XYZ file of C-alpha atoms in Angstrom:
607
model
C -54.383 -35.492 26.277
C -54.269 -37.683 23.362
C -50.526 -39.556 22.948
C -49.492 -41.320 20.013
C -48.840 -44.700 19.755
C -44.974 -44.633 20.909
C -44.509 -41.538 21.770
C -44.959 -41.145 25.858
C -41.697 -43.670 25.946
C -39.631 -41.764 23.844
C -39.948 -38.650 25.552
C -39.898 -40.486 29.144
C -36.407 -41.828 27.837
C -35.130 -38.434 26.934
C -36.248 -37.019 29.863
C -34.024 -39.463 31.327
C -31.365 -38.968 29.702
C -31.243 -35.308 30.034
C -31.713 -36.119 33.772
C -28.276 -38.155 33.813
C -26.413 -35.528 32.193
C -27.315 -33.073 34.519
C -26.519 -35.191 37.325
C -23.059 -36.228 35.783
C -22.523 -32.552 34.810
C -23.070 -31.732 38.216
C -20.996 -34.152 40.214
C -17.996 -33.375 37.736
C -18.265 -29.463 38.789
C -18.368 -30.373 42.195
C -15.218 -31.758 41.697
C -13.423 -28.998 40.003
C -14.332 -26.786 42.862
C -13.136 -29.199 45.722
C -9.935 -29.966 44.069
C -9.637 -26.203 42.694
C -11.344 -23.971 44.695
C -13.229 -21.911 41.678
C -16.593 -20.767 42.415
C -19.482 -21.101 40.125
C -19.290 -18.269 37.811
C -15.195 -18.579 37.746
C -15.494 -21.802 35.375
C -14.396 -22.258 31.872
C -12.753 -18.666 30.644
C -14.101 -16.535 33.073
C -11.830 -15.324 36.033
C -12.411 -12.431 38.383
C -9.722 -9.745 38.614
C -8.368 -7.960 41.930
C -5.296 -7.215 43.045
C -3.175 -9.075 44.626
C -2.056 -6.634 47.255
C -5.787 -6.456 48.555
C -5.958 -9.848 49.585
C -8.795 -12.117 49.363
C -12.191 -10.283 49.906
C -14.364 -11.153 52.596
C -18.044 -12.243 51.762
C -20.538 -14.602 51.284
C -18.812 -16.962 48.682
C -15.917 -17.567 51.917
C -18.571 -18.345 54.272
C -20.465 -21.277 51.932
C -16.983 -22.293 51.286
C -16.522 -22.110 47.650
C -12.967 -20.414 47.689
C -11.714 -16.958 46.944
C -11.836 -15.592 43.179
C -8.274 -16.278 41.339
C -6.749 -12.998 39.528
C -4.801 -13.482 36.006
C -2.389 -10.968 37.822
C -1.171 -13.682 40.618
C -0.006 -15.990 37.834
C 3.664 -15.467 37.102
C 4.684 -12.492 34.179
C 6.535 -15.868 31.940
C 3.927 -17.752 32.174
C 1.123 -15.244 31.193
C 3.864 -14.236 28.268
C 4.112 -17.832 27.641
C -0.092 -18.536 27.084
C -0.843 -15.531 24.786
C 1.959 -16.002 23.085
C 0.112 -19.228 20.906
C -2.572 -16.476 20.117
C -2.582 -15.036 16.262
C -1.532 -11.545 15.801
C -4.912 -10.713 14.999
C -6.503 -11.784 18.808
C -2.686 -10.730 20.264
C -3.816 -7.290 19.261
C -7.155 -6.835 20.016
C -6.490 -8.742 23.302
C -3.767 -5.799 24.204
C -6.529 -3.360 23.769
C -8.962 -4.576 26.403
C -7.114 -3.178 29.481
C -4.072 -1.995 30.447
C -2.760 -5.184 32.391
C -3.003 -7.034 29.055
C -1.785 -4.591 26.876
C 1.053 -4.164 28.979
C 1.444 -8.101 28.732
C 0.257 -7.880 24.724
C 3.486 -5.166 24.296
C 6.039 -7.354 25.590
C 8.719 -7.993 23.643
C 9.172 -11.411 24.622
C 5.650 -12.636 23.496
C 6.603 -10.909 20.003
C 9.539 -12.651 19.513
C 7.594 -16.205 19.996
C 5.049 -14.788 16.994
C 8.007 -13.311 15.376
C 9.607 -17.137 15.158
C 6.287 -18.881 14.648
C 6.042 -16.518 11.341
C 9.450 -16.399 9.983
C 11.553 -19.369 11.688
C 14.628 -18.942 9.497
C 14.425 -15.411 10.707
C 17.589 -14.509 13.553
C 18.090 -11.165 12.961
C 15.043 -8.424 14.346
C 16.566 -5.445 13.161
C 16.800 -2.040 15.200
C 14.456 -0.022 16.695
C 12.479 0.617 20.232
C 10.516 -3.045 19.903
C 12.405 -4.875 17.013
C 10.767 -8.251 17.470
C 7.097 -6.660 17.831
C 8.005 -4.843 14.363
C 9.685 -8.007 12.234
C 6.278 -9.909 13.799
C 4.116 -7.531 12.396
C 5.688 -7.191 8.731
C 5.801 -10.765 8.368
C 2.036 -10.998 9.033
C 1.136 -8.136 6.951
C 2.898 -8.810 4.448
C 1.638 -9.994 0.636
C 1.433 -9.109 -2.687
C -2.484 -8.737 -4.421
C -2.790 -8.188 -7.990
C -5.945 -7.905 -10.818
C -6.146 -8.253 -14.188
C -7.602 -6.097 -16.554
C -8.453 -8.140 -18.698
C -10.943 -11.567 -19.000
C -14.456 -12.702 -17.779
C -14.050 -12.730 -13.526
C -12.339 -9.594 -12.213
C -11.156 -11.060 -8.662
C -7.922 -9.841 -6.423
C -5.532 -12.756 -6.303
C -2.529 -13.136 -3.986
C 0.842 -14.294 -4.611
C 2.960 -16.720 -3.280
C 5.037 -15.184 -0.691
C 8.859 -16.328 -0.455
C 9.747 -17.987 3.338
C 12.912 -16.425 3.586
C 11.358 -12.750 2.824
C 11.515 -9.798 6.180
C 8.461 -7.875 5.180
C 7.963 -6.433 1.325
C 9.231 -3.096 1.096
C 9.243 -2.958 -2.958
C 8.592 -4.281 -5.750
C 8.705 -4.253 -9.311
C 6.595 -6.491 -12.585
C 8.318 -6.956 -15.402
C 7.005 -8.576 -18.542
C 6.948 -12.056 -16.829
C 8.452 -12.125 -13.471
C 8.053 -9.825 -10.292
C 10.936 -8.771 -8.667
C 10.340 -8.081 -4.540
C 12.755 -5.957 -1.958
C 12.396 -6.998 1.788
C 13.469 -4.902 4.905
C 16.826 -6.849 5.198
C 18.136 -6.235 1.418
C 17.319 -9.396 0.154
C 15.818 -9.354 -3.454
C 13.632 -12.570 -4.394
C 12.774 -13.062 -7.831
C 9.752 -14.557 -8.623
C 9.980 -16.729 -11.566
C 7.257 -17.388 -13.724
C 4.848 -15.769 -11.526
C 1.961 -15.039 -14.065
C 0.374 -16.970 -16.700
C -2.717 -16.922 -18.810
C -5.707 -19.065 -18.174
C -8.462 -20.396 -20.319
C -10.764 -17.643 -19.517
C -8.300 -15.192 -21.031
C -7.056 -13.576 -17.833
C -4.250 -13.652 -15.594
C -3.277 -15.094 -12.864
C -0.347 -16.512 -10.583
C 1.316 -19.867 -11.061
C 1.365 -22.403 -8.099
C 4.313 -23.740 -9.444
C 6.325 -20.518 -9.593
C 9.931 -20.655 -7.782
C 10.571 -17.902 -5.567
C 14.870 -17.319 -5.912
C 17.336 -15.219 -4.012
C 18.133 -12.806 -6.271
C 20.672 -11.072 -4.504
C 21.764 -9.854 -0.870
C 22.475 -6.660 0.511
C 20.417 -4.787 -2.095
C 19.604 -1.359 -0.549
C 17.078 -0.235 -4.089
C 16.441 -1.589 -7.465
C 15.213 0.158 -10.503
C 14.689 -0.641 -14.547
C 12.703 1.218 -17.535
C 10.731 3.454 -16.346
C 8.085 3.238 -18.652
C 4.597 2.061 -18.230
C 4.903 -1.322 -20.312
C 6.516 -4.174 -18.947
C 7.881 -5.326 -21.890
C 10.583 -2.729 -22.201
C 12.017 -3.808 -18.761
C 15.000 -5.876 -20.140
C 17.629 -5.524 -17.405
C 17.208 -4.753 -13.632
C 19.549 -2.350 -11.818
C 20.097 -3.293 -8.052
C 22.326 -0.810 -6.123
C 24.015 -3.080 -3.113
C 26.799 -3.273 -0.842
C 29.609 -5.819 -0.872
C 32.839 -6.534 0.562
C 35.660 -5.719 -1.372
C 39.670 -6.791 -0.417
C 41.712 -4.074 0.112
C 45.473 -4.275 -0.426
C 46.701 -6.767 -2.034
C 48.005 -9.478 0.462
C 45.721 -7.927 3.079
C 42.892 -10.124 5.229
C 40.950 -6.892 6.104
C 38.128 -5.940 3.421
C 36.126 -3.006 3.216
C 32.186 -2.377 2.425
C 32.038 -0.630 -1.312
C 28.214 0.136 -2.792
C 27.921 -1.365 -6.962
C 25.593 -1.311 -9.511
C 24.646 -4.666 -10.722
C 22.490 -5.662 -14.011
C 20.758 -8.567 -13.922
C 18.590 -9.700 -17.197
C 14.831 -10.100 -16.471
C 14.039 -13.135 -18.214
C 16.802 -15.683 -16.465
C 17.940 -13.251 -13.467
C 21.860 -13.686 -14.939
C 24.071 -10.966 -13.797
C 25.759 -9.227 -17.017
C 27.107 -5.754 -15.779
C 28.753 -4.643 -12.882
C 30.069 -1.493 -11.754
C 32.156 -0.961 -8.232
C 32.081 2.530 -6.398
C 34.989 3.866 -4.225
C 34.293 3.007 -0.278
C 33.959 6.546 0.367
C 30.625 7.161 -1.324
C 27.713 5.595 0.092
C 24.167 5.628 -2.128
C 20.595 5.158 -1.173
C 18.315 5.361 -4.109
C 18.708 4.835 -8.069
C 16.625 5.582 -10.771
C 16.633 5.881 -14.624
C 15.932 8.186 -17.210
C 16.759 8.295 -20.958
C 16.620 5.913 -24.137
C 18.191 2.426 -24.061
C 21.056 3.421 -25.837
C 21.853 6.357 -23.756
C 19.960 4.795 -20.214
C 21.449 7.390 -17.687
C 21.639 6.101 -14.218
C 20.803 9.126 -11.253
C 22.488 7.821 -7.729
C 21.028 9.810 -4.479
C 23.814 9.545 -1.887
C 23.803 9.853 1.789
C 24.636 13.284 1.783
C 21.456 14.398 -0.670
C 23.530 14.760 -4.026
C 22.889 13.608 -7.058
C 25.606 11.492 -9.055
C 25.161 10.052 -13.014
C 26.615 8.076 -15.214
C 25.547 6.731 -18.790
C 25.330 3.385 -20.092
C 24.480 1.669 -23.522
C 22.057 -1.091 -23.003
C 22.765 -2.702 -26.483
C 26.069 -3.257 -25.522
C 25.742 -4.884 -21.781
C 25.109 -8.195 -22.942
C 28.393 -8.444 -24.580
C 31.722 -9.904 -23.046
C 33.325 -6.347 -22.721
C 34.952 -4.134 -20.419
C 33.660 -0.413 -19.869
C 34.906 3.025 -18.731
C 32.536 4.792 -17.260
C 32.197 8.651 -15.400
C 30.363 8.989 -12.575
C 29.811 12.715 -12.810
C 27.931 15.193 -10.360
C 24.315 15.959 -11.527
C 24.000 19.363 -12.451
C 21.167 19.912 -9.999
C 23.845 19.215 -6.804
C 26.372 21.246 -8.861
C 24.281 24.790 -9.059
C 22.202 24.146 -5.767
C 24.841 23.081 -3.432
C 23.138 24.364 -0.649
C 20.306 21.419 -1.127
C 20.108 17.827 -0.298
C 18.029 15.799 -1.885
C 15.588 13.142 -0.144
C 14.151 11.410 -3.007
C 13.443 11.406 -6.568
C 11.158 10.217 -9.612
C 11.678 9.671 -13.117
C 10.393 8.357 -16.366
C 11.616 8.036 -19.785
C 12.050 12.355 -20.380
C 11.807 13.875 -17.076
C 13.323 13.701 -13.105
C 12.024 14.977 -10.206
C 13.908 15.981 -7.099
C 12.509 16.844 -3.754
C 14.632 17.979 -1.260
C 14.394 17.789 2.861
C 13.225 21.448 2.913
C 10.373 19.890 0.801
C 11.382 21.327 -2.813
C 10.549 20.394 -5.830
C 12.532 20.683 -8.732
C 12.385 19.449 -12.348
C 14.700 18.562 -15.212
C 12.386 17.857 -18.486
C 14.584 16.417 -21.559
C 12.353 16.771 -24.562
C 9.998 19.717 -25.603
C 7.045 17.678 -26.137
C 6.518 16.340 -22.192
C 7.510 20.052 -21.757
C 4.511 21.686 -23.514
C 2.340 18.846 -21.658
C 3.900 20.155 -18.405
C 3.844 23.853 -18.289
C 1.494 25.016 -20.940
C 4.746 26.736 -23.097
C 7.540 26.407 -24.751
C 9.177 29.653 -23.547
C 11.891 28.787 -20.520
C 12.994 25.297 -22.388
C 16.595 25.030 -23.465
C 17.460 21.894 -25.660
C 20.937 22.805 -25.404
C 20.743 22.599 -21.531
C 18.499 20.246 -20.558
C 19.528 19.163 -17.341
C 18.912 22.705 -15.464
C 16.713 22.226 -12.628
C 13.195 23.968 -12.905
C 11.567 24.925 -9.267
C 8.166 24.189 -8.438
C 5.756 27.188 -6.727
C 4.450 25.046 -4.034
C 2.323 26.468 -1.150
C 3.468 24.132 1.673
C 6.052 21.048 2.156
C 5.883 18.272 -0.213
C 6.088 14.613 1.428
C 5.740 12.343 -1.936
C 4.749 12.436 -5.570
C 3.860 10.476 -8.477
C 5.383 11.058 -11.938
C 3.460 9.508 -15.214
C 4.515 10.182 -18.784
C 3.368 13.717 -19.304
C 1.840 14.556 -16.021
C 2.505 14.522 -12.185
C 1.186 14.426 -8.513
C 2.566 15.744 -5.889
C 1.132 15.466 -2.132
C 2.155 17.813 0.839
C 2.483 18.229 4.632
C -1.003 18.693 4.690
C -2.491 15.852 2.975
C -3.503 17.858 -0.026
C -3.021 16.703 -3.709
C -1.869 18.784 -6.495
C -1.797 17.683 -9.991
C -0.091 19.563 -13.242
C 0.645 18.211 -16.605
C -1.746 17.287 -19.493
C -5.650 16.234 -19.112
C -6.779 14.911 -22.434
C -8.184 12.287 -20.699
C -8.731 13.449 -17.377
C -6.395 11.776 -16.040
C -5.833 14.765 -13.344
C -9.183 14.679 -11.682
C -10.212 18.055 -11.362
C -13.524 17.189 -13.334
C -12.428 18.851 -16.566
C -9.924 18.272 -19.660
C -8.359 21.266 -19.004
C -4.458 21.015 -19.147
C -2.587 21.976 -15.773
C 0.713 23.988 -16.193
C 1.035 25.036 -12.622
C -0.032 22.392 -9.804
C -3.552 22.964 -9.152
C -5.481 21.180 -5.759
C -7.883 18.550 -5.952
C -9.976 19.807 -2.706
C -12.186 16.438 -3.023
C -9.557 13.983 -1.727
C -7.255 14.691 1.245
C -4.863 12.531 3.163
C -4.354 9.977 0.909
C -1.903 6.233 1.475
C -0.200 6.160 -1.898
C -0.202 7.804 -5.226
C 0.223 6.453 -8.595
C 0.643 8.083 -12.076
C 0.501 6.394 -15.579
C 0.405 6.925 -19.298
C -2.925 8.591 -18.982
C -4.641 8.046 -15.885
C -3.916 8.032 -12.362
C -4.789 5.790 -9.073
C -5.196 6.773 -5.355
C -4.926 4.516 -2.353
C -7.021 6.437 0.835
C -8.462 5.632 3.648
C -11.601 6.020 4.949
C -12.963 7.059 8.231
C -13.826 3.585 9.253
C -10.026 2.541 8.571
C -11.075 0.615 5.476
C -8.941 1.084 2.595
C -10.340 2.354 -1.229
C -8.719 2.499 -4.300
C -9.798 5.597 -6.481
C -8.824 6.342 -10.372
C -9.645 8.946 -12.747
C -8.451 8.896 -16.841
C -8.781 6.688 -19.440
C -10.678 3.694 -19.243
C -9.803 2.006 -21.632
C -8.788 -2.195 -21.453
C -10.211 -1.788 -18.217
C -7.671 0.380 -16.670
C -10.253 1.546 -14.323
C -12.532 -1.015 -13.245
C -16.065 -0.329 -12.909
C -15.437 2.741 -15.063
C -15.114 1.506 -18.810
C -15.675 5.170 -20.495
C -13.174 6.268 -17.709
C -13.765 9.692 -15.651
C -12.371 13.167 -15.448
C -12.550 12.921 -11.466
C -11.266 10.268 -9.078
C -13.971 7.956 -8.564
C -14.333 4.343 -6.122
C -13.076 1.831 -8.615
C -14.681 -1.631 -8.335
C -11.620 -3.309 -6.425
C -11.616 -4.864 -3.182
C -8.366 -3.318 -1.410
C -6.523 -5.000 1.204
C -6.737 -4.009 4.814
C -2.572 -3.278 5.012
C -2.107 -2.109 1.487
C 0.536 0.435 1.522
C 1.750 0.556 -2.628
C 0.203 0.074 -6.008
C 1.292 0.162 -9.136
C -0.494 -0.980 -12.724
C 1.128 -2.351 -16.285
C -0.822 -2.738 -19.315
C -2.256 -6.102 -17.926
C -2.180 -5.929 -14.142
C -3.021 -3.637 -10.990
C -0.952 -4.616 -8.138
C -1.228 -3.562 -4.456
C 1.271 -4.310 -1.789
C 0.175 -5.228 1.676
C 2.637 -3.960 4.515
C 2.731 -1.978 8.053
C 5.606 -0.928 9.392
C 4.861 0.423 13.052
C 8.124 2.792 13.000
C 7.259 4.352 9.575
C 4.195 5.990 8.837
C 3.011 8.944 6.877
C 1.900 11.599 9.354
C -0.162 14.945 7.960
C -0.695 18.132 9.859
C -3.622 19.770 10.147
C -4.273 23.011 8.177
C -3.947 26.149 9.996
C -7.507 28.284 9.803
C -5.682 30.531 8.393
C -4.975 29.263 5.134
C -8.363 27.301 4.449
C -9.497 28.866 0.926
C -12.560 27.414 0.086
C -12.889 24.034 1.876
C -15.574 22.375 3.055
C -17.066 22.710 6.319
C -16.331 19.417 8.504
C -19.385 19.350 10.128
C -21.439 20.155 6.632
C -19.512 17.764 4.523
C -20.396 19.687 1.520
C -21.111 23.144 3.143
C -21.620 26.274 1.527
C -18.413 27.259 -0.874
C -17.421 30.685 -0.818
C -18.395 31.365 -4.407
C -22.496 30.588 -4.254
C -22.717 32.299 -7.887
C -19.730 30.162 -9.344
C -21.682 27.027 -8.008
C -25.142 27.979 -9.129
C -23.371 28.093 -12.960
C -21.493 24.973 -12.649
C -24.980 23.195 -11.997
C -26.586 24.978 -14.712
C -23.886 23.563 -16.697
C -24.297 19.854 -15.439
C -27.967 20.284 -16.008
C -26.904 21.403 -19.790
C -24.849 18.449 -20.067
C -27.649 15.731 -19.031
C -29.962 17.423 -20.898
C -27.748 16.749 -24.214
C -27.895 13.161 -23.389
C -30.251 11.077 -25.795
C -30.864 7.745 -23.794
C -31.508 7.425 -19.998
C -28.340 5.257 -19.787
C -26.249 8.335 -20.815
C -28.300 10.357 -18.821
C -27.384 8.222 -15.836
C -23.804 7.979 -16.535
C -23.255 11.581 -16.972
C -24.770 12.094 -13.687
C -22.451 9.445 -11.812
C -19.667 11.667 -13.669
C -20.874 14.951 -12.233
C -21.340 13.765 -8.751
C -17.590 12.850 -9.006
C -17.028 16.314 -9.936
C -18.607 17.708 -7.124
C -17.395 18.469 -3.718
C -18.784 15.465 -2.098
C -17.396 13.526 0.971
C -16.600 10.142 -0.261
C -19.234 8.800 1.572
C -22.078 10.684 0.270
C -20.652 10.186 -3.277
C -20.850 6.635 -2.687
C -24.416 6.899 -1.407
C -25.267 8.514 -4.155
C -23.849 5.809 -6.748
C -25.306 2.941 -5.290
C -29.221 4.858 -5.398
C -28.429 5.480 -9.307
C -27.302 1.560 -9.310
C -30.552 0.979 -7.621
C -32.820 3.187 -9.396
C -31.456 2.119 -12.992
C -31.947 -1.622 -11.588
C -35.705 -0.858 -10.533
C -36.495 1.098 -13.871
C -38.862 -0.961 -16.212
C -36.984 -1.845 -19.621
C -38.366 0.432 -22.684
C -41.057 -0.873 -24.769
C -39.365 -1.983 -28.175
C -40.704 0.051 -30.953
C-alpha cells in the first residue's frame, strides 16, 4: 500500500477524534441511565407505552439492571396536556390521530384553550358549542383571505393582511378600493386601501393598509348586488344596538337596526331602528339606486321590505320609510324562508323544506331565465314563482341572467341564459328550467357572475380545486382565455381550507375558514333515483343511451375535423374532454397528456 505524504497522520488523527467522541457519548449515556433508569432503546424521543395497572414487566432488562420501561400514561394528565399545548395546530391534530390515548388528550378543551390564547391573545369569549375552545382555535388558525388578479404578467395567489382582533372569517365583500370582513362574534372589519396597482399592471395587497373596526354587533351586511364593484358606493349593515326604553329608566333593550356606511371612508350616513319585537338575520338588496329595496329576513322566516333612495342618503335630513311584509310571505304564510339571494333585478328564496321561489322584476331577465314571457306580469313583479325541482335545495348562486342550485344529494342544477356557456352543460343553448350538470357533484361553493360560473370542489385526496365555465375574456377563467362551455379546471392554487369564493372584474377572491360545527352534509342518492349516472366502479361507464353517445362522438369528430390548424384541434380536443362525462382525475390526465404531446410536437416548417 502506498501512502501519500501527510495522508496517514491525518487519517489517524481523525480516527482518534472519532474514538474520543464515541467514548464521551458512551459515558454520558451511562450517566443518563444511572440517574434516570432509562433503557437503551428509550433514549431520546422514544418512550415505550405500557398499562400502568399491570405493573413493571419482568424480563431480561430488569435482570441486567437497566430499569423498567416508562409509560407516557404514568405522567399526570395535566403535565401531558401542558406539554402538548406547545405544539402547532397542524402537529396537534396529527398527534391526535396516532392512537386513542393521544386522541383523547389532544381533544381536551384545556389544550385548545392554551392554543386559542396563543393564536388570539385578545380573545376572551370562546363562544358556545360542544367544544368551544377547539372550534375557536381552528377558526383562528384557518382564517385567511386570498386573491388572484386576472390581469398582469404574473398569476400568483396572494394572502391578505389578517386583522388580529378577528375571530375567524364568516363573510367578506370586496368593494372598489377596500374589503369588508365579518367574523364569528359580529365584528365587521374594514381593510382600508387594501389593493393597489403594481408596476407590472397587476393588483397586489398594500403592506401599509389599515385594519379598522367598522362596527360591532353586526349580523349581516350587503351592498350593490352587481358584480362590478364600482357600483358599491354604500354598505348596509344589519346590527343589534342597545336602545334606552322609557325616558328616565335605567334599563335598555336590544333592537335591530340597519346602518348605512360610505365604502370609501367608512362614515355612517344613515340609520334606521326597528321595534324590539322584530329580530332579523339576513339582509339583501335589489333594484336601482333610486328605488333600492332592502329585503330583511326575520328569525321566524318572514320577509319584510322597505325602499330607500341612495342618491339622497348623503343629505343631512330625516326620512320616513315604511316596513311592509313581502308578497312571498303574505301569499304563502305557511312557508318559512331559510335564506335568500338577489341581484339587480331578481330575488331567490329557499324555504326550510328546500323549495325555491323566484321574483323577477324585468322582462329581459325573465326571458333569459325561463325562455318565455308568458307568465310575466309587469304590474305584479313581486309574485313568487315556484321552481320544479326533484329534491331539497341546500344553497344557490344567482347571477345576472342565470342561476345555480345545489340539492341535498350534491347535484348541481343550472338554469338561464347560456350564450357564453356559463351553465356548463357542454353547449350554448339556453335552459328555461333547472338542468343537471351530471359530471359535477358535491361542491363546496358555487358562484355565478355576469357571464361565467365558478365551482369550488374537493377531490378524493381532500385537495381543493376550482372549476369554471363561460366567458374567459379578461382572464376570468385562468388558463382558458377563450372560455369553455363546460366546467374545466382553472389554473388557480386553491388553499386547503377554502370555503367561499367571489369574483369581480379584476380579481378572484377565496375565503378560508374551517368550522368544526358547520359543514354541508350531502345524502347518498338512492339507487331507485339514479338516472343516467355513471357507474362508480368504472368511472365513466357505459351510458344508458349508447346510440346517443355514438352520435355525440361523431359530432365531436366533425368539430375537430373542421379546425384548420393543429393548435385549434388541440384546443377543441381539450374542450371536448371537458364536455364528456368523465371523472375529474380522468379529465386532468387527458389534459396533461395533450399538453405534453403539444410540447413534444415539432414546430411546423416555415413556408
